Short mmCIF file of C-alpha atoms and ligand atoms in Angstrom, two decimals:
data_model
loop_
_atom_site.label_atom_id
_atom_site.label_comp_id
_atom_site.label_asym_id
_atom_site.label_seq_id
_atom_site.Cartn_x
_atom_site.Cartn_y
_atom_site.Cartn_z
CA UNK U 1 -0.38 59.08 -7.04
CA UNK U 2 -1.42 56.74 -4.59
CA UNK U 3 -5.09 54.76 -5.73
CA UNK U 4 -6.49 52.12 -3.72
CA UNK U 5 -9.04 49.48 -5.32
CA UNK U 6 -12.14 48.05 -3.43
CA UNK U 7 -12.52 44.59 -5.70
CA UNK U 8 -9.36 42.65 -7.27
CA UNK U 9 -12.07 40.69 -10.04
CA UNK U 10 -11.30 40.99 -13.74
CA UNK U 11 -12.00 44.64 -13.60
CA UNK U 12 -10.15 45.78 -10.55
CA UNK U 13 -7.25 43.81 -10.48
CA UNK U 14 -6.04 44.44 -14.23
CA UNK U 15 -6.94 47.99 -13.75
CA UNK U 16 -4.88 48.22 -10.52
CA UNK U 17 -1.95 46.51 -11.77
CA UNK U 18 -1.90 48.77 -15.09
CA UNK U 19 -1.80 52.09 -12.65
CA UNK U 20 0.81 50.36 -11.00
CA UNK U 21 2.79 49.65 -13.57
CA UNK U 22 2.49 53.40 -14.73
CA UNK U 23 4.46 53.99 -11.67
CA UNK U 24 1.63 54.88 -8.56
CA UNK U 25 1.20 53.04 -5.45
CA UNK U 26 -1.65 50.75 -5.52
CA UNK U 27 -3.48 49.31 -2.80
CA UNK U 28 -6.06 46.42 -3.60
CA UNK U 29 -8.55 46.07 -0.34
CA UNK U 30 -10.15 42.65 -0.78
CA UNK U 31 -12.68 40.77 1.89
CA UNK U 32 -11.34 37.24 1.83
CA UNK U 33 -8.05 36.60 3.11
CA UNK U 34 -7.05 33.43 1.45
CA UNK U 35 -7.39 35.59 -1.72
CA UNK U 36 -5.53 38.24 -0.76
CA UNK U 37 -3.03 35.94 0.90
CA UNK U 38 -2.61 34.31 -2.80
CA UNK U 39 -2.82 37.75 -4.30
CA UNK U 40 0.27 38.77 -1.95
CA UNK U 41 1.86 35.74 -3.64
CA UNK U 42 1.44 37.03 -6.97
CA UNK U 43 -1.41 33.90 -7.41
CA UNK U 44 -4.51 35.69 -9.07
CA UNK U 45 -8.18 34.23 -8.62
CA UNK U 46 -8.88 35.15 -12.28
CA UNK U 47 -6.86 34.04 -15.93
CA UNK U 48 -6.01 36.98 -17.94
CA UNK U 49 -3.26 36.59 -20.66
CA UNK U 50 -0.01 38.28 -19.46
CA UNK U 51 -1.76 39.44 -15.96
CA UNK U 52 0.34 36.95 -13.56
CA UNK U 53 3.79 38.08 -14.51
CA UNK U 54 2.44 41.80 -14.58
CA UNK U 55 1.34 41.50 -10.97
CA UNK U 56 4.19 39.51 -9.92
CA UNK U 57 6.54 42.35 -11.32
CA UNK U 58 4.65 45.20 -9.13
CA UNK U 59 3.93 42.92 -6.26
CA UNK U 60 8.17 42.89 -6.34
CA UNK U 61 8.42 46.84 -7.37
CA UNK U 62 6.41 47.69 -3.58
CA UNK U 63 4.24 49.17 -6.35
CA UNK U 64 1.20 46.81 -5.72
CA UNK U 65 -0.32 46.19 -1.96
CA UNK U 66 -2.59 43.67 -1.40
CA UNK U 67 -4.79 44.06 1.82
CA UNK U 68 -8.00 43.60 3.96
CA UNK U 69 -7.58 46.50 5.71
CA UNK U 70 -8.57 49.62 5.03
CA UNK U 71 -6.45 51.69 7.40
CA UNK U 72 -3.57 51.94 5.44
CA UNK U 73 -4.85 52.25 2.23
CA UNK U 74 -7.64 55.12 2.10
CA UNK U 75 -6.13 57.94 3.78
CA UNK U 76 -3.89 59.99 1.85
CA UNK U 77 -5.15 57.86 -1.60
CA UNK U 78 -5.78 60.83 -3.91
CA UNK U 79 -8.09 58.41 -5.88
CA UNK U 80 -10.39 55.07 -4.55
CA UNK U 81 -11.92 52.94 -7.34
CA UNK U 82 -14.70 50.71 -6.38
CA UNK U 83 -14.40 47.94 -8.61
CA UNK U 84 -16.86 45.30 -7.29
CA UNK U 85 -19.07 42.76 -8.78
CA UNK U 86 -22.91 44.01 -9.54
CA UNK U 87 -24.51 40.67 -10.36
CA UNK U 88 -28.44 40.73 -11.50
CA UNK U 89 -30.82 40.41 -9.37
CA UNK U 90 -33.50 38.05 -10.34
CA UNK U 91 -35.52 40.59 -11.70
CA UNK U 92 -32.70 41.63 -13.67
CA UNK U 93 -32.05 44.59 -11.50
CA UNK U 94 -28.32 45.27 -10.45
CA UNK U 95 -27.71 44.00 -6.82
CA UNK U 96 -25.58 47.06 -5.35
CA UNK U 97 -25.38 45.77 -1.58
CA UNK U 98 -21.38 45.24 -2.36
CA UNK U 99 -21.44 48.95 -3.50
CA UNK U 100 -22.73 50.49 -1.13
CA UNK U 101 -20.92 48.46 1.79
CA UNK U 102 -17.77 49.51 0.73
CA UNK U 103 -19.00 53.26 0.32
CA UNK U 104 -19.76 53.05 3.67
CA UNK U 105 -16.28 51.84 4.92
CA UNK U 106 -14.28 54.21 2.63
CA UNK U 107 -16.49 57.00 3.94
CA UNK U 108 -14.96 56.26 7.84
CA UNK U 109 -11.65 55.82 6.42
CA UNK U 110 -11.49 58.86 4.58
CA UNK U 111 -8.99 61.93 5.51
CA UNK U 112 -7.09 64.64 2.86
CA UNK U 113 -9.02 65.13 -0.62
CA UNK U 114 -10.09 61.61 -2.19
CA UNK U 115 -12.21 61.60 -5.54
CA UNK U 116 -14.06 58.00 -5.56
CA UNK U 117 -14.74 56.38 -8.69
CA UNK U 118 -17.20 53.76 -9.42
CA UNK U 119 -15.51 51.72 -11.98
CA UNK U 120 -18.23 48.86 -11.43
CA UNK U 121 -21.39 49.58 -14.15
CA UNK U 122 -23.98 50.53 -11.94
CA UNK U 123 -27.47 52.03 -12.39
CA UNK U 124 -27.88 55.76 -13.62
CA UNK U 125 -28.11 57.82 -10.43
CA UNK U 126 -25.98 55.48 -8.15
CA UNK U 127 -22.66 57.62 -8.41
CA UNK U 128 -25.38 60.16 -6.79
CA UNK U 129 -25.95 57.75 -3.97
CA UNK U 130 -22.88 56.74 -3.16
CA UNK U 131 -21.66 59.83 -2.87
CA UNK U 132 -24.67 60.34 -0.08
CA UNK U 133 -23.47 57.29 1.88
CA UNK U 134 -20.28 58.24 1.99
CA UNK U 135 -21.14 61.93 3.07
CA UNK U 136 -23.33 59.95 6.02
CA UNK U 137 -20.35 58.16 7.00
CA UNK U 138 -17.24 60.39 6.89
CA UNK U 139 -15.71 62.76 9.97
CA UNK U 140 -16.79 65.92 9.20
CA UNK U 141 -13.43 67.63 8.18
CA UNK U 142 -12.75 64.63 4.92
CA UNK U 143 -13.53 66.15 1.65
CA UNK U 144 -14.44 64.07 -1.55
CA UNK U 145 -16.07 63.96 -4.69
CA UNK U 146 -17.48 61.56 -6.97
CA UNK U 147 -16.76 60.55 -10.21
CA UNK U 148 -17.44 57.70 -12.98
CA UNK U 149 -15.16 56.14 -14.47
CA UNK U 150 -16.53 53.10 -16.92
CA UNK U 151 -13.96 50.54 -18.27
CA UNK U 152 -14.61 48.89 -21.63
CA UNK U 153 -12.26 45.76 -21.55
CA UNK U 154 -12.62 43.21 -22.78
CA UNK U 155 -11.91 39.89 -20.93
CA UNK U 156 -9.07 37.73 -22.50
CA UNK U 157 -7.41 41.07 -24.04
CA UNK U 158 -8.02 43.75 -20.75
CA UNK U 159 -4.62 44.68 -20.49
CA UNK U 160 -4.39 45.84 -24.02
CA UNK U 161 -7.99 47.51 -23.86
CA UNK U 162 -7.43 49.26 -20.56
CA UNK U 163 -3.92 50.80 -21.80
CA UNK U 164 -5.26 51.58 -25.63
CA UNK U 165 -8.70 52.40 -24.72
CA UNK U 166 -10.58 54.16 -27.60
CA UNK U 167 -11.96 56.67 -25.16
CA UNK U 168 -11.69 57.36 -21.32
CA UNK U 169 -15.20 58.60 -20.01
CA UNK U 170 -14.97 60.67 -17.35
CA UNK U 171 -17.95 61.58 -15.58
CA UNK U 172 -17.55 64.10 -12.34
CA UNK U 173 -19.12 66.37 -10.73
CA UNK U 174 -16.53 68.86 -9.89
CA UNK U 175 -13.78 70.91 -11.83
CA UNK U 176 -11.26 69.49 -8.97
CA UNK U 177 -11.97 65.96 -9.35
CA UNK U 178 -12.37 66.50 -13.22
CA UNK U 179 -8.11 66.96 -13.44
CA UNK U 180 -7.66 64.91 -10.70
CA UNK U 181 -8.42 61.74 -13.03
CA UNK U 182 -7.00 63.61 -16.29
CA UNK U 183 -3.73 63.96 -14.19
CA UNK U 184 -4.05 59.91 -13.54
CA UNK U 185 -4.65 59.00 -17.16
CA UNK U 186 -2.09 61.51 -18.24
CA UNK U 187 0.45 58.36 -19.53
CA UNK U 188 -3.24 56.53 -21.80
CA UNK U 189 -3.17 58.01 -24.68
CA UNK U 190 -7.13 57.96 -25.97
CA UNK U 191 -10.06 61.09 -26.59
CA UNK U 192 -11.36 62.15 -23.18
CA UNK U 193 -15.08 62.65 -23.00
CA UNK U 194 -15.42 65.06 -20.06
CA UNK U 195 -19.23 65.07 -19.04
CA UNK U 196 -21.67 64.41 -15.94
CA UNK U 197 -22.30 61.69 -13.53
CA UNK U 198 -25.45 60.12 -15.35
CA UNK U 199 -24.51 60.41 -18.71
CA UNK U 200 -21.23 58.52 -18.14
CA UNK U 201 -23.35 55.78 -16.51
CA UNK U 202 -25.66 55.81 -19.51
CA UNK U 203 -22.60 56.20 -22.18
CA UNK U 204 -21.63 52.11 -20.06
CA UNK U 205 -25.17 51.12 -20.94
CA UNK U 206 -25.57 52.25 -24.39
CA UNK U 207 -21.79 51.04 -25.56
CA UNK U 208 -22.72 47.01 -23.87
CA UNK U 209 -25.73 47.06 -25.15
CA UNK U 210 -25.65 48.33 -28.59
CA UNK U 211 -22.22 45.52 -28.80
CA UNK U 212 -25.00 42.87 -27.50
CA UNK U 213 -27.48 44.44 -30.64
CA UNK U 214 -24.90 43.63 -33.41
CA UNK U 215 -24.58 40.41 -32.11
CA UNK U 216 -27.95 39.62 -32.11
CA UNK U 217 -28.89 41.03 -35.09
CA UNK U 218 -25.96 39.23 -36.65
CA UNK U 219 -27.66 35.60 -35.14
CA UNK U 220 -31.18 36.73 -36.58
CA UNK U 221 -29.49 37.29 -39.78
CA UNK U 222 -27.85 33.62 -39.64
CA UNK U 223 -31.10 32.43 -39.08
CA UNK U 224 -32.96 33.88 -42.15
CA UNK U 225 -29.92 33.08 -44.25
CA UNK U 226 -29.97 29.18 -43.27
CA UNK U 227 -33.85 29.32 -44.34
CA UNK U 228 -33.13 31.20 -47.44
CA UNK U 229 -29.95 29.72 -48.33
CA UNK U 230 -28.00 32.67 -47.96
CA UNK U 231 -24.39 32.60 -46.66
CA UNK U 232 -24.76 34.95 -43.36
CA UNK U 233 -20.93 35.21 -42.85
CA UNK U 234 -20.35 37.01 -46.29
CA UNK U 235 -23.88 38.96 -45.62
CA UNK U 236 -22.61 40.19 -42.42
CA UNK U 237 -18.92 40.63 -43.90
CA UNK U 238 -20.08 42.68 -46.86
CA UNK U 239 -22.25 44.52 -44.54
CA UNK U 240 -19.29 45.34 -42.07
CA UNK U 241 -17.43 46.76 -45.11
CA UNK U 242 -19.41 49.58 -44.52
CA UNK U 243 -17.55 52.20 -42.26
CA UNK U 244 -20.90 53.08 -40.66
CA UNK U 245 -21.70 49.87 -39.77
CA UNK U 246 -18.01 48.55 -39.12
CA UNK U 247 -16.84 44.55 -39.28
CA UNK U 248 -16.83 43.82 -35.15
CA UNK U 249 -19.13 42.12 -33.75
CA UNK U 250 -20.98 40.94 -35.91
CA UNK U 251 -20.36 36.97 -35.76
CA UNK U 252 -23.32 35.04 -35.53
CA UNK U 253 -22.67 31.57 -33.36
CA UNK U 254 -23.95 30.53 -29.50
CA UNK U 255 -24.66 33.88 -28.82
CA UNK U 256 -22.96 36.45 -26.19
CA UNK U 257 -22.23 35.60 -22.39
CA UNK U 258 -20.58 36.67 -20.12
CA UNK U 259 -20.71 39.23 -17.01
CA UNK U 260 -21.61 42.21 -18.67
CA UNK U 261 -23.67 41.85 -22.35
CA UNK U 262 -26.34 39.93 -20.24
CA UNK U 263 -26.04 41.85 -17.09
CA UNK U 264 -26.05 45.25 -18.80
CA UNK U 265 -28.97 44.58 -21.19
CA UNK U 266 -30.82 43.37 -18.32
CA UNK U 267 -29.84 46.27 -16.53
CA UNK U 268 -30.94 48.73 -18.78
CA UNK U 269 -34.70 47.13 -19.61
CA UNK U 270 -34.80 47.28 -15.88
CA UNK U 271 -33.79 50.78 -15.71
CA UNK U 272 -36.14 51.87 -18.73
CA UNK U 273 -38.89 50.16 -17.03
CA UNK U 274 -38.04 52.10 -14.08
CA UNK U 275 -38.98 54.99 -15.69
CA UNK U 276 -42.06 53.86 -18.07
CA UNK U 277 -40.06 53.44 -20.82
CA UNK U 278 -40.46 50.04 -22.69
CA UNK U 279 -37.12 48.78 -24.22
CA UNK U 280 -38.57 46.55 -26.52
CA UNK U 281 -35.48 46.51 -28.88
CA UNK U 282 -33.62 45.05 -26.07
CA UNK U 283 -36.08 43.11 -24.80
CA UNK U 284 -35.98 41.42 -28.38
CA UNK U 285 -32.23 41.61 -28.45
CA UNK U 286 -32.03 39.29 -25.11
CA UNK U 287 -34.77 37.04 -27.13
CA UNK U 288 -32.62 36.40 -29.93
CA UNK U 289 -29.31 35.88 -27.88
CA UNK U 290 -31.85 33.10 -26.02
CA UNK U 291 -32.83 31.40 -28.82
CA UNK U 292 -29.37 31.57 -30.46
CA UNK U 293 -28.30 28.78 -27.71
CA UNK U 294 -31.28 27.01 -28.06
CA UNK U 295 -31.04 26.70 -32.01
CA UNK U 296 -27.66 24.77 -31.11
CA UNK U 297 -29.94 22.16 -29.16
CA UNK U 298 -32.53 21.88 -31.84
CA UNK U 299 -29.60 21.10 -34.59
CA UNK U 300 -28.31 18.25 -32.47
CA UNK U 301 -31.74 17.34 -31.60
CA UNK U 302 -32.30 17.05 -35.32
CA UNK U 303 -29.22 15.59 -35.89
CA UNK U 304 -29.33 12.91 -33.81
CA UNK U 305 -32.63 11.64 -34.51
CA UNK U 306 -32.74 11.19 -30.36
CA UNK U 307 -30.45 12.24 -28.51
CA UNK U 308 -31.42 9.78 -25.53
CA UNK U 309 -28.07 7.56 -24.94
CA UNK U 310 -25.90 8.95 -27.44
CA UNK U 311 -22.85 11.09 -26.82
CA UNK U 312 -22.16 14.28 -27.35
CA UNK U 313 -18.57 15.71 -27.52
CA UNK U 314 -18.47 19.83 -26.06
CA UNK U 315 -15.19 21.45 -27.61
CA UNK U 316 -15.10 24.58 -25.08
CA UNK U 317 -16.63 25.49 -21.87
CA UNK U 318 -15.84 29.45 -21.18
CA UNK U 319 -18.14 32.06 -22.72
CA UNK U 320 -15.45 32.79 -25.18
CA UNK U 321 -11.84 32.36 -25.68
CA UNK U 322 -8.99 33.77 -23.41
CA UNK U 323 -10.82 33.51 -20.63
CA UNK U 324 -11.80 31.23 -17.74
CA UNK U 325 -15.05 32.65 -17.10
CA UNK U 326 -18.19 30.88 -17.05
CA UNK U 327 -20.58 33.41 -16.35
CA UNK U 328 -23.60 33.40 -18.33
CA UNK U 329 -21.72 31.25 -21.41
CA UNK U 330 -23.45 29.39 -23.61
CA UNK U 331 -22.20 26.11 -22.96
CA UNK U 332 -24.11 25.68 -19.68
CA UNK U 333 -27.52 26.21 -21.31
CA UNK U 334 -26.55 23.76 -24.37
CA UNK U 335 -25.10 20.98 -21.96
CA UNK U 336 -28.39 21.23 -19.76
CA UNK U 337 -30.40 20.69 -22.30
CA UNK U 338 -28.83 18.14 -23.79
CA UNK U 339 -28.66 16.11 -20.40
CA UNK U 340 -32.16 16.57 -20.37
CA UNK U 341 -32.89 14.65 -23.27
CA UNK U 342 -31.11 11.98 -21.76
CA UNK U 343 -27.54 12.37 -24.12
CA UNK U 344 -23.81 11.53 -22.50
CA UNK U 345 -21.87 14.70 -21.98
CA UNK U 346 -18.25 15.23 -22.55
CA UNK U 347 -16.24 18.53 -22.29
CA UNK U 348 -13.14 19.82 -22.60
CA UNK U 349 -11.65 23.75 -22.11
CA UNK U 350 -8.38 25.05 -22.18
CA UNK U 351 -8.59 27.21 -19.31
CA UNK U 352 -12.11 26.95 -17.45
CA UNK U 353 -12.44 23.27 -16.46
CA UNK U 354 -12.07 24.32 -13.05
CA UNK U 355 -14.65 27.22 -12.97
CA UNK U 356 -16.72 24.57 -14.95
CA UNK U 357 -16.82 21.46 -12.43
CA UNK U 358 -18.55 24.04 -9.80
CA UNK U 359 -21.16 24.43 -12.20
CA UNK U 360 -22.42 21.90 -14.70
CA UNK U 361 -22.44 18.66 -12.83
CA UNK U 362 -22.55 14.45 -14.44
CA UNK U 363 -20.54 15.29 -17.61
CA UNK U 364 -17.23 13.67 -18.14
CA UNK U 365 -14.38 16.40 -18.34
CA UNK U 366 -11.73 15.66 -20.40
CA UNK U 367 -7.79 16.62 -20.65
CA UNK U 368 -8.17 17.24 -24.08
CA UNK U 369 -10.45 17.35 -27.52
CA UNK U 370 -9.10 14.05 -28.81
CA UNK U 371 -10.89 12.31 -25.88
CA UNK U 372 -13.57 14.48 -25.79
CA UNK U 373 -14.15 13.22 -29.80
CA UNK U 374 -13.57 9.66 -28.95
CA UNK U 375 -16.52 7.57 -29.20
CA UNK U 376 -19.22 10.68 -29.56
CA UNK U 377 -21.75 10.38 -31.68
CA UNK U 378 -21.66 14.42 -32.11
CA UNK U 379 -19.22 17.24 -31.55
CA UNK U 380 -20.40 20.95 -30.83
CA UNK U 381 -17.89 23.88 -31.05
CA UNK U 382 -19.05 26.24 -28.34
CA UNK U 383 -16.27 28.67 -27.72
CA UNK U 384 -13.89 29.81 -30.53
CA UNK U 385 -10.38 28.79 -28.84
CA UNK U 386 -7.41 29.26 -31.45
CA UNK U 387 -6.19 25.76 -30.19
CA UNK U 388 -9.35 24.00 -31.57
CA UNK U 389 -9.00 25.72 -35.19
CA UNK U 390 -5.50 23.87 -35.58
CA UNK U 391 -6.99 20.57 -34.37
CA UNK U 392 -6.47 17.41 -36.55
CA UNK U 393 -9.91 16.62 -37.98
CA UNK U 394 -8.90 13.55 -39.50
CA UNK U 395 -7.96 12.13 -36.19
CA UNK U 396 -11.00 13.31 -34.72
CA UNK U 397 -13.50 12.11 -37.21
CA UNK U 398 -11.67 8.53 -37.52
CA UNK U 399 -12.43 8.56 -33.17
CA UNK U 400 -15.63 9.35 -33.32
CA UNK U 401 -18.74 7.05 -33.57
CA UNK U 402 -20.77 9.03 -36.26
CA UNK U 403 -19.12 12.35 -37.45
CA UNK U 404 -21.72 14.94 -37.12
CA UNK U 405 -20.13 18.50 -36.03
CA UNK U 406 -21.86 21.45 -35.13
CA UNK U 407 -19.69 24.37 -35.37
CA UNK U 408 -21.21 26.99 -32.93
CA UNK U 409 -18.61 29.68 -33.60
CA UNK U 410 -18.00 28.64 -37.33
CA UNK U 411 -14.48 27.97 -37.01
CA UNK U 412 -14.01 25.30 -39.32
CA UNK U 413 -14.53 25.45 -42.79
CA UNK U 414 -17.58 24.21 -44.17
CA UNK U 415 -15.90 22.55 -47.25
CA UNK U 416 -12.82 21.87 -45.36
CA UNK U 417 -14.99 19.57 -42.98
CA UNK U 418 -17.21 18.29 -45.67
CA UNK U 419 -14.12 16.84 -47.68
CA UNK U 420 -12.71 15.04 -44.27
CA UNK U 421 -16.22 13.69 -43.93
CA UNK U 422 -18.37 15.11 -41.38
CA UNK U 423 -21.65 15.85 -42.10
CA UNK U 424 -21.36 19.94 -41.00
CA UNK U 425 -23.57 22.60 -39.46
CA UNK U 426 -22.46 26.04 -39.03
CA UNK U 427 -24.53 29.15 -37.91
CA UNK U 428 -25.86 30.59 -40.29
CA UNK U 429 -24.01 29.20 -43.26
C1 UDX Z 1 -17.71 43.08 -23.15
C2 UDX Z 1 -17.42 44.36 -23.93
O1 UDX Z 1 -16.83 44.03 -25.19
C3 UDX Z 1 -16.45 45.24 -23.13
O2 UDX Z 1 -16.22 46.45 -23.82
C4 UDX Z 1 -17.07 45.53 -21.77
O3 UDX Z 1 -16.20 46.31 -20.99
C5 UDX Z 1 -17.36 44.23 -21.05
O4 UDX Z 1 -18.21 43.38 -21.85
P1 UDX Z 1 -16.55 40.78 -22.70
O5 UDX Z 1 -17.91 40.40 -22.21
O6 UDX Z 1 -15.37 40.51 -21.83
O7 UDX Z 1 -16.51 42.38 -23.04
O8 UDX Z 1 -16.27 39.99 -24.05
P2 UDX Z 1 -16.66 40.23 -25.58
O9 UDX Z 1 -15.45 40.00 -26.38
O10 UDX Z 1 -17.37 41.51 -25.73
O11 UDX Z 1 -17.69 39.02 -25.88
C6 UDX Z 1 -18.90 38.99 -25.18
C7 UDX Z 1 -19.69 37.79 -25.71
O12 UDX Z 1 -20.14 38.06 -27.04
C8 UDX Z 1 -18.89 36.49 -25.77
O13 UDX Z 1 -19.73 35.43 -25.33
C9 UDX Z 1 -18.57 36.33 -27.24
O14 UDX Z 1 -18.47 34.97 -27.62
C10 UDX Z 1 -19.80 36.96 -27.89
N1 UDX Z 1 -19.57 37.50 -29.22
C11 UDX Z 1 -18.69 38.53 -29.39
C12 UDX Z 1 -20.31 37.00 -30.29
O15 UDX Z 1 -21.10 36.06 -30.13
N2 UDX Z 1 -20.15 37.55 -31.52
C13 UDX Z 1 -19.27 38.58 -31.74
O16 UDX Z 1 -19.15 39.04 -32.88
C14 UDX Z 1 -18.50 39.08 -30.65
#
């Protein structure tokens, strides 16, 4: 087929590039050009294990088009995702300008039959709308329909999760458009749940924010075991034994970040509220993932006695691992607050340094955790890299002024830690 993609972020450019790779032509309409200059040069704006060579491979094939243009791309495309970013509003609300300006330009661009599919997680009932724009804006003769299309990767393994998905959700509004995108999918083998426009919107919702509930019931649990002594990883591991309840996601530590769980659970109080219904469960979820960050702030608070002057060591920067993304993670809130009460920053991340340096400012950034540990006073684990679980602890406790360590993903062993010398605080443990 040939597809065209409005948004090249983590969503739309790894779902592109895995459609291309199935063998379609794939267009990728950005709106800066020194991205999609880079793009054309097989240099992505985002880090996704195993993304860059995929691109590269398609860029070569003539399988993958990057472009600013819309001319070329939307006529004739039998399918045009809009994949752009829906950031929250103050208020919590979904900001959908992005959405609906694109709408608006595939709508004068359109010409043959074109089902469009909003792959971004939007509001129940925007499918609805954009499908209005676009009817405002299109020649006359240019049929279409509308259909969503939710994706459920996950960044730092998206390629995997977009080609094994455990379900495709396909929400349209027409028999047509309905085996249009089963004819796309044809080569992902996963259960198709064929339904309507809202409840595919909702089905987004419900999956992000039920994810964001195990994790914060997992951090409450942590909590109440630390006070009572019990150990919350085996709680929550027993617990997961339990097919019903199932083992994922439920790790307690700085809490979830991120673009989506925050987004989405915002999102959906919003929506509730929209409709007088109070979400309180949510509203109590987002509490917990809150105070989840600031527990790690009262722990070195504690720790430290005061935390004015002292240094603190940050091992990870991203909201979790595989990823460069800072949005939302846990490690800006911690580092503010420390600043605040007046402690020396240092920081180190495998992959987001860059992303970092826009956004938390007077910290020293390090090339590695061996500086970072030199001379601190404290170390806090704040996103669960594989490269800091094989780090030398020895080494790291011998640098360090004092060797206090708290673990905010629990990937060191208590005991292990204990025996090297550090006096050790997990979550929940
Ligand atoms: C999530 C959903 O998993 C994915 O299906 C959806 O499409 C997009 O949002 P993502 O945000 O990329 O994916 O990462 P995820 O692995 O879900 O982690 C989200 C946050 O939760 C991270 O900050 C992670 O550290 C945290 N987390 C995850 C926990 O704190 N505990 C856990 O047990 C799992």
């Amino acid at each position: 087929m040939k597809l065209t993609f409005l948004g090249h972020g983590y969503v739309g450019l790894v779902t592109a590039t895995i459609f291309a790779d199935l063998g379609n032509t794939v267009y990728v309409i950005g709106h800066t050009k020194e991205k999609i200059d880079n793009l054309k040069k097989g240099i992505l704006p985002i880090y996704e294990p195993g993304l860059q060579e995929l691109v590269q491979k398609n860029i070569k094939a003539g399988r993958l088009i990057f472009t600013l243009d819309y001319k070329p791309a939307i006529p004739g495309s039998d399918v045009v995702f809009i994949a752009v970013g829906t950031p929250p509003k103050p208020s919590g609300e979904a900001n959908l300008s992005t959405v609906f300006e694109v709408a608006k330009k595939i709508g004068e661009n359109l010409s043959g039959y074109t089902v469009i599919s909003v792959k971004s997680t939007v509001p129940i009932g925007t499918n609805r709308k954009v499908k209005e724009i676009i009817n405002n804006a299109k020649a006359n003769k240019a049929e279409f329909d509308v259909a969503s299309i939710p994706e459920f990767l996950r960044e730092g393994s998206a390629l995997q999760d977009t080609l094994n998905p455990d379900r495709i959700v396909i929400g349209a509004e027409s028999e047509k458009a309905r085996q249009v995108i089963i004819d796309l999918h044809k080569s992902i083998t996963a259960p198709l749940v064929l339904t309507n426009l809202e409840t595919a919107e909702m089905i987004k919702y419900a999956s992000n924010s039920f994810l964001a509930t195990k994790i914060s019931f997992s951090n409450a649990i942590a909590k109440l075991s630390e006070i009572t002594g019990a150990d919350a990883i085996q709680v929550l591991d027993a617990i997961g034994l339990d097919k019903r309840i199932g083992k994922e996601f439920l790790q307690p530590g700085a809490g979830y970040g991120g673009s989506c769980f925050p987004k989405d659970v915002k999102a959906l109080i919003s929506i509730a509220k929209s409709y007088n219904y109070k979400f309180s469960l949510l509203e109590e979820v987002e509490n917990i993932n809150k105070q989840a960050r600031q527990d790690i702030v009262k722990k070195a608070t504690k720790l430290l006695d005061n935390p004015e002057g002292k240094i603190i060591g940050i091992f990870g920067l991203a909201f979790k691992s595989n990823t460069d993304d800072m949005r939302e993670a846990p490690s800006i809130d911690i580092i503010n607050a420390l600043k605040e009460k007046g402690a020396k920053i240092k920081a180190y991340d495998p992959q987001s340094m860059n992303n970092a340096k826009g956004l938390i400012k007077d910290i020293e950034f390090c090339k590695n955790i061996y500086e970072v540990a030199k001379g601190a006073d404290l170390l806090i684990v704040a996103t669960d890299w594989n490269e800091f679980k094989e780090a030398d602890l020895v080494k790291i406790k011998n640098s360090m002024r004092t060797p206090l360590l708290i673990d905010g993903r629990n990937i060191y062993s208590p005991e292990k830690a204990k025996e090297i010398g550090f006096t050790y605080i997990g979550v929940g443990r």
